[in-house]
Coordinates of C-alpha atoms and ligand atoms in Angstrom, one line a residue:
M1 CA 4.1 -26.0 2.6
T2 CA 3.6 -22.4 3.6
E3 CA 2.6 -21.4 7.1
R4 CA -0.6 -19.7 8.1
I5 CA 0.0 -16.0 8.8
I6 CA -2.3 -13.4 10.3
I7 CA -1.3 -9.8 9.9
R8 CA -3.0 -7.9 12.6
T9 CA -4.5 -4.4 12.7
G10 CA -2.5 -2.7 9.8
R11 CA -3.8 0.0 7.5
V12 CA -4.7 -2.2 4.5
I13 CA -4.5 -0.3 1.2
D14 CA -5.5 -2.2 -1.9
S15 CA -5.7 0.2 -4.8
A16 CA -7.4 -2.3 -7.1
T17 CA -10.5 -2.5 -4.9
K18 CA -10.1 1.0 -3.4
F19 CA -10.0 -0.7 0.1
D20 CA -8.3 1.5 2.7
A21 CA -9.1 0.6 6.3
I22 CA -7.6 -0.9 9.4
A23 CA -8.0 -4.7 9.1
D24 CA -6.5 -8.1 9.6
V25 CA -5.2 -10.2 6.7
L26 CA -5.2 -13.9 6.9
V27 CA -2.8 -15.9 4.7
E28 CA -3.3 -19.7 4.1
D29 CA -1.8 -22.0 1.5
G30 CA 0.0 -19.1 -0.2
R31 CA -3.2 -17.2 -0.8
I32 CA -5.1 -14.4 0.8
A33 CA -7.8 -16.3 2.8
A34 CA -9.6 -13.4 4.4
I35 CA -9.5 -9.7 5.1
G36 CA -11.6 -8.1 7.9
A37 CA -11.6 -6.9 11.5
G38 CA -11.0 -9.3 14.4
L39 CA -10.3 -12.4 12.3
V40 CA -9.9 -15.6 14.3
A41 CA -7.0 -17.8 13.2
D42 CA -5.8 -20.7 15.4
S43 CA -2.2 -21.7 15.1
A44 CA -1.4 -18.9 12.7
R45 CA 1.8 -16.9 13.0
E46 CA 0.8 -13.4 14.2
I47 CA 2.5 -10.3 12.7
D48 CA 1.6 -7.1 14.5
A49 CA 1.1 -4.4 11.9
R50 CA -0.2 -1.6 14.1
G51 CA 1.1 1.6 12.7
L52 CA 2.1 0.0 9.5
V53 CA 0.6 0.0 6.0
V54 CA -0.3 -3.4 4.5
A55 CA -0.3 -3.4 0.7
P56 CA 0.0 -5.8 -2.2
G57 CA 3.6 -6.8 -3.0
F58 CA 5.2 -4.4 -5.5
V59 CA 5.5 -5.4 -9.2
D60 CA 8.6 -4.3 -11.1
V61 CA 8.2 -4.5 -14.9
H62 CA 11.8 -3.5 -15.5
T63 CA 14.6 -5.4 -13.7
H64 CA 18.0 -6.4 -14.9
L65 CA 18.8 -9.7 -13.2
R66 CA 22.0 -10.2 -15.4
D67 CA 21.5 -14.0 -15.4
P68 CA 22.7 -15.8 -17.5
G69 CA 26.1 -14.7 -18.4
L70 CA 26.7 -11.6 -16.3
E71 CA 26.5 -13.1 -12.8
Y72 CA 29.4 -11.0 -11.6
K73 CA 27.0 -8.1 -11.7
E74 CA 23.9 -10.0 -10.3
D75 CA 22.2 -13.4 -10.5
I76 CA 18.7 -14.6 -10.0
A77 CA 19.2 -15.4 -6.3
S78 CA 20.8 -12.1 -5.4
G79 CA 18.6 -10.0 -7.6
T80 CA 15.4 -11.5 -6.2
R81 CA 16.7 -11.1 -2.6
A82 CA 17.2 -7.4 -3.4
A83 CA 13.6 -7.4 -4.8
A84 CA 12.2 -8.9 -1.6
R85 CA 14.1 -6.3 0.5
G86 CA 12.6 -3.6 -1.7
G87 CA 9.0 -4.9 -1.2
F88 CA 8.8 -6.4 -4.7
T89 CA 7.1 -9.8 -5.0
T90 CA 7.2 -9.9 -8.8
V91 CA 10.0 -8.8 -11.1
C92 CA 10.0 -8.8 -14.9
A93 CA 13.5 -9.8 -16.1
M94 CA 15.0 -7.9 -19.0
P95 CA 16.6 -9.9 -21.8
N96 CA 19.9 -8.1 -22.1
T97 CA 21.7 -11.2 -20.7
E98 CA 24.5 -13.2 -22.3
P99 CA 23.3 -14.8 -24.4
A100 CA 20.3 -12.6 -24.8
M101 CA 16.9 -13.9 -23.9
D102 CA 16.0 -14.2 -27.6
N103 CA 15.2 -17.9 -27.8
R104 CA 13.2 -20.5 -25.9
S105 CA 16.1 -22.2 -24.3
V106 CA 17.4 -19.1 -22.5
V107 CA 13.9 -18.3 -21.3
E108 CA 13.6 -21.9 -20.0
Y109 CA 16.9 -21.5 -18.2
V110 CA 15.7 -18.3 -16.5
L111 CA 12.4 -19.9 -15.4
R112 CA 14.2 -23.1 -14.1
E113 CA 16.7 -21.0 -12.2
A114 CA 13.9 -18.9 -10.8
A115 CA 12.0 -21.9 -9.7
A116 CA 15.1 -23.2 -7.8
R117 CA 16.6 -20.0 -6.5
A118 CA 14.4 -17.0 -6.7
R119 CA 12.9 -15.4 -3.6
V120 CA 10.1 -13.7 -5.6
R121 CA 8.2 -14.4 -8.8
V122 CA 10.2 -13.8 -12.0
L123 CA 8.4 -13.1 -15.3
P124 CA 10.7 -13.1 -18.4
I125 CA 10.7 -10.5 -21.1
G126 CA 12.0 -11.7 -24.5
A127 CA 14.2 -9.9 -26.9
V128 CA 12.6 -8.1 -29.9
S129 CA 15.6 -8.9 -32.2
K130 CA 18.1 -11.7 -32.4
G131 CA 21.0 -11.0 -30.2
R132 CA 19.3 -7.6 -29.5
A133 CA 21.2 -6.5 -32.6
G134 CA 18.2 -4.7 -34.1
K135 CA 18.6 -6.5 -37.5
E136 CA 16.3 -9.5 -37.5
L137 CA 13.2 -10.3 -35.4
A138 CA 13.6 -12.9 -32.7
E139 CA 11.1 -15.8 -32.8
L140 CA 8.5 -13.9 -30.9
G141 CA 5.9 -16.7 -31.1
D142 CA 8.3 -19.2 -29.5
L143 CA 9.2 -16.6 -26.8
A144 CA 5.5 -16.0 -26.1
A145 CA 4.9 -19.8 -25.9
A146 CA 7.8 -20.1 -23.5
G147 CA 6.2 -17.6 -21.1
C148 CA 7.5 -14.2 -22.1
I149 CA 5.1 -11.4 -21.0
A150 CA 6.5 -8.7 -23.3
F151 CA 9.4 -8.1 -25.8
S152 CA 12.2 -5.5 -25.5
D153 CA 15.7 -4.9 -26.7
D154 CA 16.1 -2.6 -23.6
G155 CA 19.5 -1.2 -23.0
A156 CA 19.3 -0.5 -26.7
P157 CA 16.4 1.1 -28.6
V158 CA 14.8 -0.6 -31.6
W159 CA 16.4 2.0 -33.9
D160 CA 15.1 0.6 -37.2
A161 CA 11.5 1.9 -37.6
T162 CA 10.5 -0.9 -40.0
L163 CA 11.7 -3.6 -37.6
M164 CA 9.8 -1.8 -34.8
R165 CA 6.7 -1.7 -37.0
R166 CA 6.9 -5.4 -37.8
A167 CA 7.7 -6.2 -34.1
L168 CA 4.5 -4.3 -33.1
E169 CA 2.4 -6.1 -35.7
Y170 CA 3.8 -9.5 -34.8
A171 CA 3.6 -9.0 -31.0
S172 CA 0.0 -7.9 -31.3
I173 CA -0.9 -11.4 -32.6
F174 CA -0.1 -12.6 -29.1
D175 CA -1.6 -9.5 -27.6
L176 CA 1.8 -8.7 -26.0
P177 CA 3.5 -5.2 -25.8
I178 CA 6.8 -4.1 -27.1
I179 CA 8.7 -2.3 -24.4
D180 CA 11.0 0.3 -26.0
H181 CA 14.0 2.1 -24.6
C182 CA 13.3 5.4 -26.4
E183 CA 16.5 7.1 -27.4
D184 CA 17.5 8.5 -30.8
R185 CA 21.1 7.5 -30.8
S186 CA 22.0 9.8 -33.7
L187 CA 21.0 12.7 -31.3
A188 CA 22.4 11.1 -28.2
K189 CA 25.7 9.8 -29.7
D190 CA 28.4 9.4 -27.1
A191 CA 26.3 11.2 -24.5
V192 CA 27.1 10.4 -20.9
M193 CA 24.6 12.6 -19.2
H194 CA 21.7 15.0 -19.8
E195 CA 22.5 18.0 -22.1
G196 CA 22.1 21.2 -20.0
W197 CA 24.0 23.6 -17.9
V198 CA 25.5 20.8 -15.7
S199 CA 26.9 19.0 -18.7
T200 CA 28.4 22.3 -19.9
R201 CA 29.9 23.0 -16.5
L202 CA 31.4 19.5 -16.3
G203 CA 32.5 19.4 -19.9
L204 CA 30.7 16.2 -20.5
R205 CA 28.8 15.2 -23.6
G206 CA 25.0 15.5 -23.1
A207 CA 22.0 13.8 -24.6
P208 CA 19.2 16.4 -25.4
A209 CA 15.7 15.7 -24.1
A210 CA 14.7 15.7 -27.8
A211 CA 16.5 12.4 -28.3
E212 CA 13.8 10.8 -26.1
E213 CA 10.9 12.8 -27.4
A214 CA 11.8 11.9 -31.0
A215 CA 11.8 8.1 -30.3
V216 CA 8.7 8.2 -28.2
S217 CA 6.8 10.1 -30.9
R218 CA 8.0 7.6 -33.5
D219 CA 6.9 4.6 -31.4
I220 CA 3.5 6.2 -30.8
A221 CA 3.0 6.7 -34.5
L222 CA 4.0 3.1 -35.3
A223 CA 1.8 1.7 -32.5
E224 CA -1.1 3.7 -33.8
T225 CA -0.5 2.5 -37.4
A226 CA -0.2 -1.1 -36.3
G227 CA -3.0 -1.0 -33.7
A228 CA -0.5 -2.5 -31.3
H229 CA 0.6 -1.9 -27.8
V230 CA 3.8 -0.1 -27.1
H231 CA 5.1 0.4 -23.5
I232 CA 7.5 3.3 -23.1
A233 CA 10.4 2.4 -20.7
H234 CA 11.7 4.9 -18.2
V235 CA 10.1 8.1 -19.4
S236 CA 12.3 11.0 -18.3
T237 CA 11.4 14.2 -20.1
R238 CA 8.5 16.7 -20.1
A239 CA 8.0 16.3 -23.9
A240 CA 7.8 12.5 -23.6
V241 CA 5.2 12.7 -20.8
D242 CA 3.2 15.2 -23.0
A243 CA 3.4 12.9 -26.0
V244 CA 2.1 9.9 -24.1
R245 CA -0.7 12.0 -22.6
R246 CA -1.9 13.2 -26.0
A247 CA -1.6 9.7 -27.5
K248 CA -3.6 8.2 -24.7
A249 CA -6.3 10.8 -25.1
R250 CA -6.8 9.8 -28.7
G251 CA -6.9 6.1 -27.9
V252 CA -3.5 4.9 -28.9
R253 CA -2.5 1.7 -27.0
V254 CA 0.5 3.3 -25.2
T255 CA 1.5 2.7 -21.6
A256 CA 4.5 4.1 -19.8
E257 CA 6.7 3.8 -16.7
A258 CA 9.0 6.1 -14.8
T259 CA 11.8 5.1 -12.4
P260 CA 12.2 6.3 -8.8
H261 CA 15.3 8.2 -9.8
H262 CA 13.8 10.0 -12.7
L263 CA 10.9 11.0 -10.4
T264 CA 13.1 12.5 -7.7
L265 CA 16.7 13.3 -8.8
T266 CA 18.1 15.8 -11.2
H267 CA 21.3 16.1 -13.3
E268 CA 22.7 18.3 -10.5
I269 CA 23.4 15.0 -8.6
V270 CA 26.0 14.2 -11.3
A271 CA 27.9 17.3 -10.4
F272 CA 27.4 17.6 -6.7
G273 CA 26.3 14.2 -5.4
A274 CA 23.1 13.3 -3.7
L275 CA 24.2 14.8 -0.4
G276 CA 25.1 18.1 -2.1
G277 CA 28.4 19.8 -1.8
E278 CA 30.7 22.5 -3.2
E279 CA 33.2 20.2 -4.9
L280 CA 32.4 18.8 -8.3
A281 CA 31.6 15.1 -7.7
Y282 CA 31.4 13.6 -11.3
D283 CA 29.4 10.9 -9.5
T284 CA 29.6 7.8 -11.8
N285 CA 26.8 6.2 -9.6
A286 CA 24.5 8.9 -11.0
K287 CA 25.4 8.0 -14.6
V288 CA 22.3 6.3 -16.0
N289 CA 20.5 6.0 -19.3
P290 CA 18.2 7.9 -19.8
P291 CA 20.1 10.4 -17.8
L292 CA 18.9 12.3 -14.8
R293 CA 17.2 15.4 -16.2
S294 CA 16.2 18.9 -15.2
Q295 CA 13.9 19.8 -12.3
D296 CA 11.3 20.8 -15.0
D297 CA 11.4 17.2 -16.4
V298 CA 11.2 15.7 -13.0
D299 CA 8.1 17.8 -12.2
A300 CA 6.5 16.7 -15.5
C301 CA 7.1 13.1 -14.7
V302 CA 5.6 13.5 -11.2
A303 CA 2.5 15.2 -12.7
G304 CA 2.3 12.3 -15.2
L305 CA 2.5 9.8 -12.4
A306 CA -0.2 11.6 -10.5
D307 CA -2.7 11.8 -13.3
G308 CA -2.0 8.3 -14.7
T309 CA -0.3 9.3 -17.9
I310 CA 2.6 7.3 -16.4
D311 CA 1.0 4.0 -15.5
C312 CA 3.6 2.6 -13.2
I313 CA 6.9 3.0 -11.4
A314 CA 9.6 0.6 -12.6
T315 CA 13.0 0.4 -11.1
D316 CA 15.3 -0.2 -14.1
H317 CA 17.4 -2.0 -11.5
A318 CA 20.8 -2.1 -13.2
P319 CA 23.4 -3.6 -11.0
H320 CA 27.1 -3.3 -12.0
A321 CA 30.4 -4.5 -10.5
V322 CA 32.4 -1.9 -8.4
I323 CA 35.1 -1.7 -11.1
E324 CA 32.6 -0.6 -13.7
K325 CA 31.8 2.5 -11.8
L326 CA 35.2 3.1 -10.2
C327 CA 36.6 4.8 -13.3
E328 CA 36.4 8.0 -15.3
F329 CA 32.9 9.3 -15.9
D330 CA 33.1 8.8 -19.6
E331 CA 34.1 5.1 -19.1
A332 CA 31.7 4.2 -16.4
A333 CA 28.7 1.9 -17.0
F334 CA 25.2 3.3 -17.1
G335 CA 22.8 2.2 -14.4
I336 CA 21.6 2.4 -10.8
S337 CA 21.0 -0.5 -8.5
G338 CA 17.5 0.5 -7.6
L339 CA 15.3 -2.3 -6.1
E340 CA 16.2 -1.6 -2.4
T341 CA 15.8 2.1 -2.4
A342 CA 12.7 2.4 -4.7
F343 CA 10.1 2.7 -2.0
G344 CA 12.0 5.0 0.3
L345 CA 13.0 7.2 -2.6
C346 CA 9.4 7.4 -4.0
M347 CA 8.1 8.2 -0.5
R348 CA 9.8 11.6 -1.0
L349 CA 6.9 12.4 -3.3
V350 CA 4.4 11.5 -0.6
N351 CA 6.4 13.3 2.2
E352 CA 6.5 16.4 0.0
G353 CA 2.7 16.3 -0.6
R354 CA 3.1 15.8 -4.3
I355 CA 1.2 12.5 -4.5
E356 CA -1.0 10.6 -2.1
L357 CA 0.3 7.3 -0.5
P358 CA -2.6 5.2 -2.1
T359 CA -1.6 6.6 -5.5
L360 CA 2.1 5.6 -5.0
I361 CA 1.0 2.1 -4.0
A362 CA -1.3 1.9 -7.0
R363 CA 1.6 2.8 -9.3
L364 CA 3.7 0.0 -7.8
T365 CA 1.0 -2.6 -7.8
V366 CA -2.1 -2.5 -9.9
G367 CA -0.5 0.0 -12.2
P368 CA 2.2 -2.3 -13.6
V369 CA -0.2 -5.2 -13.6
C370 CA -2.8 -3.4 -15.8
A371 CA -0.1 -1.8 -18.0
L372 CA 1.3 -5.1 -19.1
G373 CA -1.8 -7.3 -18.5
L374 CA 0.0 -9.5 -16.0
D375 CA -3.1 -10.9 -14.3
R376 CA -3.6 -13.3 -17.2
Y377 CA -0.4 -15.0 -16.1
V378 CA -1.0 -14.7 -12.4
P379 CA -4.7 -14.1 -11.5
G380 CA -5.1 -11.7 -8.7
I381 CA -1.6 -10.3 -8.9
G382 CA -1.2 -6.8 -7.5
T383 CA -4.3 -7.0 -5.3
L384 CA -5.3 -8.2 -1.9
A385 CA -8.5 -9.9 -3.1
V386 CA -9.5 -13.1 -1.4
S387 CA -7.9 -16.1 -3.2
A388 CA -5.2 -13.8 -4.8
P389 CA -1.6 -15.0 -4.3
A390 CA -0.4 -13.9 -0.8
D391 CA 2.0 -11.3 -2.2
I392 CA 2.1 -8.7 0.6
V393 CA 4.3 -5.9 1.8
L394 CA 4.4 -4.2 5.2
L395 CA 5.5 -0.6 5.1
D396 CA 6.4 2.0 7.7
P397 CA 5.8 5.3 5.9
S398 CA 7.4 7.3 8.8
A399 CA 10.5 5.2 9.5
E400 CA 13.8 6.9 8.5
W401 CA 16.8 4.9 7.4
V402 CA 20.2 5.7 5.9
V403 CA 21.1 4.1 2.6
E404 CA 24.2 1.8 3.0
P405 CA 25.0 0.3 -0.4
E406 CA 27.5 -2.1 1.2
R407 CA 24.6 -3.7 3.0
F408 CA 22.5 -4.2 -0.2
A409 CA 21.4 -7.8 -1.0
S410 CA 22.1 -6.9 -4.6
K411 CA 25.6 -7.5 -5.9
G412 CA 25.2 -4.0 -7.4
K413 CA 26.3 -1.4 -4.9
N414 CA 26.0 1.3 -7.5
T415 CA 23.6 3.9 -6.2
P416 CA 24.1 7.7 -5.9
L417 CA 22.1 7.5 -2.6
G418 CA 24.8 6.2 -0.3
G419 CA 24.6 8.1 3.0
V420 CA 21.2 9.6 2.2
T421 CA 18.4 9.4 4.7
L422 CA 15.1 8.1 3.3
K423 CA 11.8 8.3 5.1
G424 CA 9.7 5.2 4.3
L425 CA 10.8 1.6 5.0
V426 CA 9.8 -1.8 3.7
V427 CA 9.4 -3.7 7.0
A428 CA 8.5 -7.1 5.7
T429 CA 7.7 -8.8 2.4
I430 CA 5.6 -11.9 1.9
A431 CA 5.8 -13.6 -1.5
Q432 CA 3.3 -16.4 -2.3
G433 CA 2.7 -16.9 1.4
R434 CA 6.3 -17.0 2.5
V435 CA 8.0 -14.3 4.5
V436 CA 11.0 -13.4 2.3
H437 CA 12.1 -10.3 4.0
E438 CA 11.8 -9.0 7.6
S439 CA 13.4 -5.9 9.0
G440 CA 12.6 -5.8 12.7
V441 CA 8.9 -6.5 12.4
P442 CA 7.5 -7.4 15.8
V443 CA 6.4 -11.0 15.6
A444 CA 4.3 -12.7 18.3
Ligands
ZN501 ZN1 16.6 1.2 -21.0

């Protein structure tokens, strides 16, 4: 049983229906029951949303929940708690678990655990290749039947072009996309950060932007040949954005995501830390793959986000244990624990006037849903339409808060943003009609 909830007098923004007005939202039986002014709802819990934005719950198409096998980094309970705190009501779980999500039984385990322990909806992504080894295709048909919404070897690229071509052809039978981590590893071999003046200054091996561009261009060519859908994970370079834009213009089925960190942070963070400083930081918490790039790359990603070349924002939430970051830069694990800072970090783009708030909300809701076709699994997801699932987020765009990683719900405290003030707060999250996160929301 879920309670009746009425969210009063918030600015309701639903990008799918272009609705943007002050209104009440009534939740009943886990669904949106009504939206309008002055709704009457006896015995409903009242949430006062004056001064707040009410939007569909965010959808993350790129989350590493680390479960099964790597629960010391994260598990389904902690990862989905972090999602709820970040305003996400759906997360798509990447298959680089141990064992990899490359067969039906692992997918069934994840769905069973999610049903028992998850705070928000979990949609599984199956592996492209057995053991994510890039040699032999996984049983994509079985994975699709088990409920996988896409296939990916993320963490690793599908480096063999013929395997990628077959994967695209096979996945298109089920009308599912291949999500590729685009990195030419022969160009990016042993790289630990972006190749540029910072890597030179720090004496660290860099990955050239061309390593991403080369892989993106290959995938676009293969998707075009196969007439299949490729989704480019975590786009981080100007050339990749341009390649996706050109491919879309000629009708290739390519979609793309960018992460909050690639939309806002540069490689200088690696050297000087997010708070800035004179001393060289070698901040392992800023070590991520693809690496944080140049300001020019960031600007291109933001422009791509604004014009829709980049369909959605995805966190690439990559939690790690403290010990995996508390070491020399070369040895440290790649990844940022991103669910809980995603909205606040992306709000920088709104606060700096680079994108509009409704656009940001679109790229966190209807954007990912349309990119991966998720509404065929969950009708109404990413919208506030009447009878859609009551996945709702309450946002305070003007509230400032300081990132304190030790207070994350995620087991992964690995963020370069510790101590940074962000403007834009997730006040409450409602997932399928249940309040799963509250941060000081006034409740009558
Ligand atoms: Zn990746």
